[in-house]
Coordinates of C-alpha atoms in Angstrom, one line a residue:
M652 CA 45.5 95.3 285.1
T653 CA 48.4 96.1 286.9
S654 CA 49.3 99.9 287.1
A655 CA 52.1 102.5 287.5
I656 CA 52.6 106.1 287.4
V657 CA 55.8 108.0 286.0
I658 CA 56.6 111.3 287.0
G659 CA 58.5 113.5 284.2
G660 CA 58.3 113.1 280.6
G661 CA 61.6 113.5 279.4
I662 CA 63.7 110.7 277.9
A663 CA 63.9 108.7 281.0
G664 CA 60.1 109.1 282.1
C665 CA 59.0 108.6 278.3
S666 CA 61.7 105.3 278.1
T667 CA 60.4 104.0 281.5
A668 CA 56.6 104.3 280.5
Y669 CA 57.2 102.5 277.4
S670 CA 59.1 99.4 278.9
L671 CA 56.5 99.2 281.7
A672 CA 53.8 99.7 278.6
Q673 CA 55.4 96.4 276.9
R674 CA 54.8 94.3 279.7
G675 CA 51.3 94.9 280.0
I676 CA 51.3 97.7 282.7
A677 CA 48.6 100.3 282.5
V678 CA 51.0 103.9 282.8
T679 CA 50.2 107.3 283.8
L680 CA 53.2 109.5 282.8
I681 CA 52.8 112.9 284.2
E682 CA 54.4 115.8 283.2
R683 CA 53.9 119.4 284.5
H684 CA 55.0 120.9 280.9
E685 CA 52.1 121.3 277.9
T686 CA 54.2 119.0 276.0
L687 CA 56.7 115.9 276.5
A688 CA 60.6 116.6 276.5
S689 CA 60.3 120.4 277.5
E690 CA 63.4 120.3 279.5
A691 CA 66.7 118.6 279.1
S692 CA 65.6 116.7 276.4
G693 CA 64.1 119.1 274.6
N694 CA 66.9 120.3 272.2
P695 CA 65.6 119.9 268.8
L696 CA 68.7 117.3 268.4
A697 CA 70.7 115.2 270.7
M698 CA 73.7 113.2 269.7
L699 CA 73.8 109.6 270.1
Y700 CA 77.6 108.3 270.3
P701 CA 79.1 106.3 273.3
K702 CA 81.9 107.6 275.3
I703 CA 84.9 105.3 274.3
S704 CA 87.3 104.4 277.6
I705 CA 90.3 102.3 277.2
K706 CA 90.2 100.9 280.8
P707 CA 87.0 98.9 281.9
S708 CA 84.6 101.0 284.5
I709 CA 81.4 100.8 285.6
Q710 CA 80.5 103.9 283.1
S711 CA 81.9 102.1 280.2
A712 CA 80.4 99.0 280.8
L713 CA 76.8 100.6 281.3
A714 CA 77.8 102.6 277.9
S715 CA 78.3 99.7 275.8
Q716 CA 75.5 97.9 277.0
A717 CA 73.0 101.1 276.8
Y718 CA 74.2 102.2 273.5
D719 CA 73.1 98.6 271.9
F720 CA 70.0 98.7 273.9
T721 CA 69.2 102.0 272.7
I722 CA 70.0 101.2 269.1
N723 CA 68.0 98.0 269.3
L724 CA 65.0 99.9 270.5
L725 CA 65.3 102.6 268.1
N726 CA 65.4 100.3 265.0
N727 CA 62.3 98.5 266.1
L728 CA 60.2 101.7 266.3
P729 CA 57.8 102.4 264.3
K730 CA 58.3 104.9 261.3
H731 CA 62.0 105.6 263.4
I732 CA 63.5 107.0 260.4
D733 CA 61.4 109.9 261.2
F734 CA 63.6 110.7 264.5
F735 CA 66.6 108.6 264.2
N736 CA 69.4 108.8 261.7
A737 CA 72.5 107.0 261.9
C738 CA 74.9 109.2 260.2
G739 CA 78.0 108.2 262.2
Q740 CA 80.3 110.0 264.4
I741 CA 84.0 111.2 263.9
Q742 CA 85.8 111.2 267.2
L743 CA 88.9 113.4 266.2
A744 CA 92.1 113.0 267.6
F745 CA 92.1 116.8 268.3
N746 CA 95.0 117.1 270.6
A747 CA 98.0 114.9 271.8
A748 CA 95.9 113.3 274.6
E749 CA 93.2 112.4 272.6
Q750 CA 95.6 110.8 269.9
A751 CA 97.3 108.8 272.6
K752 CA 94.1 107.5 273.7
Q753 CA 93.2 106.4 270.3
N754 CA 96.7 104.9 269.4
E755 CA 95.9 102.6 272.6
L756 CA 92.1 101.7 271.4
F757 CA 93.5 100.9 268.0
N758 CA 95.3 98.1 269.9
I759 CA 92.2 96.6 271.5
E760 CA 91.0 93.6 269.3
Y761 CA 87.6 93.3 270.3
L762 CA 87.0 97.0 269.3
H763 CA 87.5 95.6 265.6
K764 CA 85.2 92.9 265.9
N765 CA 82.3 94.7 267.9
N766 CA 79.5 95.3 264.8
W767 CA 78.4 99.1 266.1
F768 CA 82.4 99.8 266.9
C769 CA 84.4 101.8 264.7
D770 CA 86.7 102.4 262.0
F771 CA 90.2 104.4 262.6
L772 CA 90.6 107.0 260.1
N773 CA 93.5 109.0 258.7
A774 CA 92.8 113.0 258.2
E775 CA 92.2 112.2 254.6
E776 CA 89.9 109.5 255.2
A777 CA 87.9 111.4 257.9
S778 CA 87.4 114.3 255.5
E779 CA 86.0 112.2 252.8
K780 CA 83.6 110.4 255.4
A781 CA 82.6 113.7 257.0
G782 CA 82.3 115.6 253.5
I783 CA 84.1 118.5 255.1
A784 CA 88.2 118.9 255.1
L785 CA 89.4 118.0 258.4
K786 CA 92.9 118.6 259.8
T787 CA 93.2 115.2 261.8
G788 CA 91.8 112.0 261.8
G789 CA 90.2 110.1 264.3
I790 CA 87.8 106.8 265.0
F791 CA 84.6 106.3 263.2
L792 CA 81.7 105.3 265.1
K793 CA 79.6 103.3 262.5
Q794 CA 75.9 103.4 264.2
A795 CA 76.2 106.8 265.9
G796 CA 73.8 109.4 264.8
W797 CA 71.4 112.0 265.8
I798 CA 68.0 111.8 267.5
N799 CA 65.0 114.4 267.9
P800 CA 63.9 113.6 271.1
R801 CA 60.5 115.1 271.0
L802 CA 59.7 113.2 268.5
L803 CA 60.9 109.8 269.8
C804 CA 59.7 110.5 273.4
A805 CA 55.9 111.0 271.5
A806 CA 56.8 107.8 269.9
L807 CA 57.7 105.8 272.6
C808 CA 54.1 107.3 274.5
T809 CA 51.8 106.1 271.6
H810 CA 52.0 102.9 273.1
P811 CA 48.1 101.8 274.1
N812 CA 48.9 101.4 277.7
I813 CA 50.2 104.7 278.1
T814 CA 48.0 107.4 279.5
L815 CA 49.2 111.1 279.0
Q816 CA 48.5 113.4 282.0
T817 CA 50.2 116.7 280.8
N818 CA 49.8 120.5 282.2
S819 CA 50.2 118.5 286.0
H820 CA 52.7 119.1 288.3
A821 CA 52.9 116.1 290.8
A822 CA 53.7 117.7 294.5
C823 CA 53.6 114.7 296.6
I824 CA 54.0 111.0 296.7
E825 CA 52.1 109.2 299.7
S826 CA 51.9 105.3 300.4
S827 CA 48.1 104.1 300.2
A828 CA 46.3 101.0 300.5
N829 CA 46.6 100.6 296.6
G830 CA 50.4 101.2 296.6
W831 CA 51.1 104.6 296.0
R832 CA 49.3 108.2 295.9
V833 CA 50.2 111.1 293.6
S834 CA 48.8 114.2 294.3
F835 CA 49.3 117.7 292.3
A836 CA 50.2 121.3 293.3
N837 CA 46.8 122.7 291.7
G838 CA 44.8 119.6 293.2
K839 CA 44.1 118.7 289.7
M840 CA 43.0 114.5 289.8
E841 CA 42.9 114.4 293.5
A842 CA 39.5 113.4 294.0
A843 CA 39.6 110.9 291.6
G844 CA 41.9 109.1 293.5
F845 CA 45.4 109.0 291.6
E846 CA 46.3 106.2 292.6
A847 CA 48.6 103.0 291.3
K848 CA 51.0 100.1 292.5
S849 CA 54.2 101.5 291.2
V850 CA 55.6 104.9 290.7
V851 CA 58.7 105.8 289.2
I852 CA 60.4 109.1 289.8
C853 CA 62.0 110.4 286.5
N854 CA 62.1 113.9 286.9
A855 CA 65.9 114.9 286.6
N856 CA 67.3 117.5 288.9
D857 CA 63.6 118.0 291.0
V858 CA 64.1 114.1 292.7
K859 CA 64.7 115.7 296.1
Q860 CA 61.3 117.4 295.8
F861 CA 59.9 114.3 297.3
G862 CA 61.4 113.1 300.5
F863 CA 62.3 109.9 299.5
C864 CA 64.9 111.0 297.6
N865 CA 66.9 113.1 299.9
S866 CA 69.8 111.5 299.8
A867 CA 70.2 111.5 296.0
Q868 CA 73.6 113.5 295.4
I869 CA 72.7 115.0 291.9
T870 CA 74.0 118.2 290.5
P871 CA 72.2 120.5 287.7
V872 CA 74.9 120.8 285.2
R873 CA 73.9 123.9 282.5
G874 CA 74.6 123.2 278.9
Q875 CA 74.1 125.8 276.2
V876 CA 73.6 124.3 272.8
N877 CA 73.8 126.6 269.7
F878 CA 72.3 126.3 266.1
F879 CA 72.6 127.7 262.7
A880 CA 71.3 127.9 259.4
E881 CA 72.9 125.6 256.7
N882 CA 74.8 127.4 254.0
T883 CA 76.9 126.6 250.9
T884 CA 79.5 125.6 252.8
S885 CA 77.8 123.7 255.6
Q886 CA 76.0 121.8 253.9
A887 CA 78.2 119.3 252.6
L888 CA 78.8 117.9 256.3
N889 CA 77.2 114.7 256.4
T890 CA 78.3 113.0 259.9
I891 CA 78.6 114.1 263.5
V892 CA 82.3 115.6 264.0
C893 CA 83.5 115.7 267.7
S894 CA 86.6 117.4 269.6
D895 CA 85.5 118.3 272.9
H896 CA 82.2 120.0 271.1
F897 CA 80.4 118.5 268.5
I898 CA 78.6 119.9 265.4
S899 CA 75.7 117.9 263.6
P900 CA 74.7 117.7 260.0
A901 CA 71.7 119.9 259.2
V902 CA 68.8 118.4 259.8
D903 CA 65.8 120.3 258.9
G904 CA 67.9 123.1 257.5
W905 CA 69.5 123.6 261.0
H906 CA 72.8 122.5 262.4
S907 CA 73.2 121.8 266.2
F908 CA 77.1 122.5 267.7
G909 CA 78.2 122.9 271.1
T910 CA 78.2 122.4 274.2
S911 CA 79.0 124.3 277.2
Y912 CA 79.2 122.8 281.0
A913 CA 78.5 124.6 284.0
P914 CA 77.7 122.6 287.1
N915 CA 75.1 124.5 289.4
D916 CA 74.9 127.4 287.1
L917 CA 71.2 128.4 287.3
N918 CA 71.1 131.2 284.8
A919 CA 68.4 130.5 282.3
A920 CA 69.7 133.5 279.8
V921 CA 71.7 132.8 276.9
S922 CA 75.1 133.4 277.2
V923 CA 76.9 135.5 274.8
Q924 CA 80.4 133.7 276.4
D925 CA 79.1 130.6 275.8
T926 CA 78.4 131.6 272.3
A927 CA 81.8 132.5 271.8
N928 CA 83.2 129.5 273.1
N929 CA 80.7 127.0 271.1
L930 CA 82.0 129.0 268.1
A931 CA 85.7 129.0 269.0
A932 CA 85.3 124.9 269.4
L933 CA 83.4 124.7 266.0
A934 CA 86.5 127.0 264.4
K935 CA 89.0 124.1 265.6
I936 CA 87.0 121.4 264.1
S937 CA 86.1 123.5 260.9
P938 CA 87.4 127.2 260.4
Q939 CA 85.6 127.2 257.2
I940 CA 81.9 126.5 258.3
A941 CA 83.0 128.6 261.3
A942 CA 83.7 131.2 259.2
S943 CA 80.6 130.8 257.3
I944 CA 77.9 131.7 260.2
Q945 CA 75.8 134.8 260.0
A946 CA 74.8 136.4 263.0
E947 CA 71.3 136.5 262.1
N948 CA 71.3 132.7 261.5
L949 CA 72.6 132.0 264.8
Q950 CA 70.7 130.7 267.7
A951 CA 70.7 128.9 271.2
R952 CA 69.0 127.3 273.7
V953 CA 69.9 126.6 277.4
A954 CA 68.6 123.4 279.5
W955 CA 70.2 121.7 282.8
R956 CA 71.7 118.1 282.9
S957 CA 71.3 116.0 285.6
Q958 CA 74.4 114.5 286.8
T959 CA 75.4 112.7 289.8
L960 CA 78.2 112.9 292.1
D961 CA 79.6 109.6 290.7
Y962 CA 78.8 110.2 287.2
I963 CA 76.6 106.9 287.1
P964 CA 72.9 107.0 286.8
M965 CA 70.5 106.4 289.1
A966 CA 68.0 103.6 288.2
G967 CA 66.1 101.1 290.8
Q968 CA 64.1 100.4 293.7
L969 CA 64.4 103.0 296.9
L970 CA 65.4 102.3 300.5
D971 CA 63.4 103.9 303.2
E972 CA 65.7 106.3 304.6
E973 CA 63.8 107.1 307.6
Q974 CA 64.2 103.4 308.9
L975 CA 67.8 103.0 307.7
R976 CA 68.9 106.0 309.5
K977 CA 66.7 105.0 312.8
T978 CA 68.0 101.5 312.6
P979 CA 71.0 101.2 310.4
P980 CA 71.9 97.7 309.5
R981 CA 75.0 95.9 310.0
Y982 CA 77.6 96.0 307.1
N983 CA 76.6 92.2 306.0
A984 CA 72.9 92.6 306.2
Q985 CA 71.2 90.7 303.8
V986 CA 70.1 92.9 300.6
T987 CA 66.8 91.2 300.8
N988 CA 66.0 92.2 304.5
L989 CA 66.8 95.9 303.9
P990 CA 63.8 98.4 304.0
W991 CA 62.8 98.5 300.3
L992 CA 60.1 101.0 299.6
Q993 CA 58.2 98.5 297.6
G994 CA 57.1 100.1 294.4
L995 CA 58.9 103.0 294.5
Y996 CA 61.5 103.8 291.9
I997 CA 63.8 106.2 290.4
N998 CA 65.2 106.7 286.9
A999 CA 67.4 109.6 287.0
G1000 CA 70.7 111.5 286.8
H1001 CA 72.0 110.4 283.4
G1002 CA 74.5 113.8 282.7
S1003 CA 75.0 113.9 279.1
K1004 CA 74.2 110.5 277.8
G1005 CA 70.4 110.5 278.8
M1006 CA 69.5 109.3 275.2
I1007 CA 71.7 106.4 275.8
T1008 CA 71.3 105.4 279.1
A1009 CA 67.8 106.4 280.3
P1010 CA 65.7 103.6 278.2
L1011 CA 68.2 100.6 279.5
C1012 CA 67.7 102.1 283.0
G1013 CA 63.9 102.2 282.3
E1014 CA 64.1 98.5 281.1
I1015 CA 66.0 98.0 284.4
I1016 CA 62.9 99.0 286.3
A1017 CA 60.6 97.6 284.0
C1018 CA 62.3 94.0 285.3
L1019 CA 62.0 95.2 288.8
V1020 CA 58.2 95.7 288.8
T1021 CA 57.7 92.6 287.1
N1022 CA 60.0 90.3 288.8
N1023 CA 61.7 89.8 285.3
T1024 CA 65.1 88.6 284.4
L1025 CA 67.5 91.7 284.4
P1026 CA 68.5 93.1 281.0
I1027 CA 72.2 93.5 282.6
A1028 CA 74.4 91.6 285.3
A1029 CA 72.8 91.8 288.9
N1030 CA 76.2 93.3 289.6
L1031 CA 76.4 96.0 287.3
A1032 CA 72.5 97.2 288.1
S1033 CA 73.2 97.0 291.9
K1034 CA 75.8 100.3 290.9
L1035 CA 73.0 102.1 289.8
N1036 CA 70.6 101.7 292.8
P1037 CA 69.8 105.2 294.1
S1038 CA 69.9 104.5 297.4
R1039 CA 73.7 103.8 297.4
F1040 CA 74.7 107.5 298.1
L1041 CA 72.6 107.0 301.6
L1042 CA 74.5 104.0 302.5
R1043 CA 77.7 105.5 301.8
E1044 CA 77.1 107.9 304.2
L1045 CA 76.0 105.6 306.7
G1046 CA 79.4 103.7 306.5
L1047 CA 77.8 101.0 304.6
K1048 CA 79.8 100.7 301.3
Q1049 CA 79.6 97.1 301.1
L1050 CA 75.8 97.0 301.2
A1051 CA 75.8 100.0 298.8
N1052 CA 77.7 98.0 296.2
S1053 CA 74.8 94.9 296.3
L1054 CA 71.6 96.9 295.9
C1055 CA 70.0 94.7 293.3
A1056 CA 66.5 93.6 295.2

């Protein structure tokens, strides 16, 4: 049986491991913490809805296809009702710019035909759908909902072809006679010869710890989410409601709301100011719910998203940076002739939409590993390649736009 190692036990790592395992590959998933989904994927709830765009773009094309893929994946996992609820999401027309955008979207015909997409609601209709009073209408995304990330990651990793290796910090990746060798900071498993044909790096903001990923232009973005215990005012809420922040329905007795956005802020402490800002944003969505929250029933969690410079995830096979810098190719070189690192891949840099984009990116990598047809067009997949930043730095933008090996 072909083997693979996946480094990182968040949604990117778990979904990649699942896609590989589905193809008969024996996967070892390495996670440095005791449990899966302990960092950015570790919030009690994640909101699953696509970003709607008026103009076509790489981000919007990826978002729509990834959203469809993730919805289909979730609905086909056993016992998915334990970790996924398609409660719907209302994107409020909360200011003039958002209202203008929604007016333009209303005139785009395909949005009305797409089976996952939207209804356009006035304030009264939106209030009825949400179960609470709302000042404005907005777009209702029918199949949007919430996910319990930890339960989802656990469900993905119950596949019989996946072996979990937790409490293990992957420190070094080296080429070996059989493909690649992964060694650990504490020496764990090293004597047993921990090797595999392929390695997929899915450790978010820490991808640069491996020298192969030095060119990755990635930024940690601090986000603080707050939670409060449901009460008689809030318990009527039955959909996700968003402005530039969000609030979720109560799940297991708790609502999630937020979130803050602070690039390169590495402060792990809960911020009083962020809590105040999240509460202020909630008050604009529902002043009644904001006023009903008791301080003793308010909690918070801080985590760091992994965001690329161009806001597009990294998913694909890596090029040999040392060889490229030593002997740069011509601008019109054949992609197949570039110095690919056979069997070495990345799935990272998903920002705030990892629950949508990471599973599709895991599927892309599994198809590359097994030489199967990609789930998206090759020209879109090429835009995701992690070595695009390196080629741009070397002045090879044309090659950077065609990196689907």
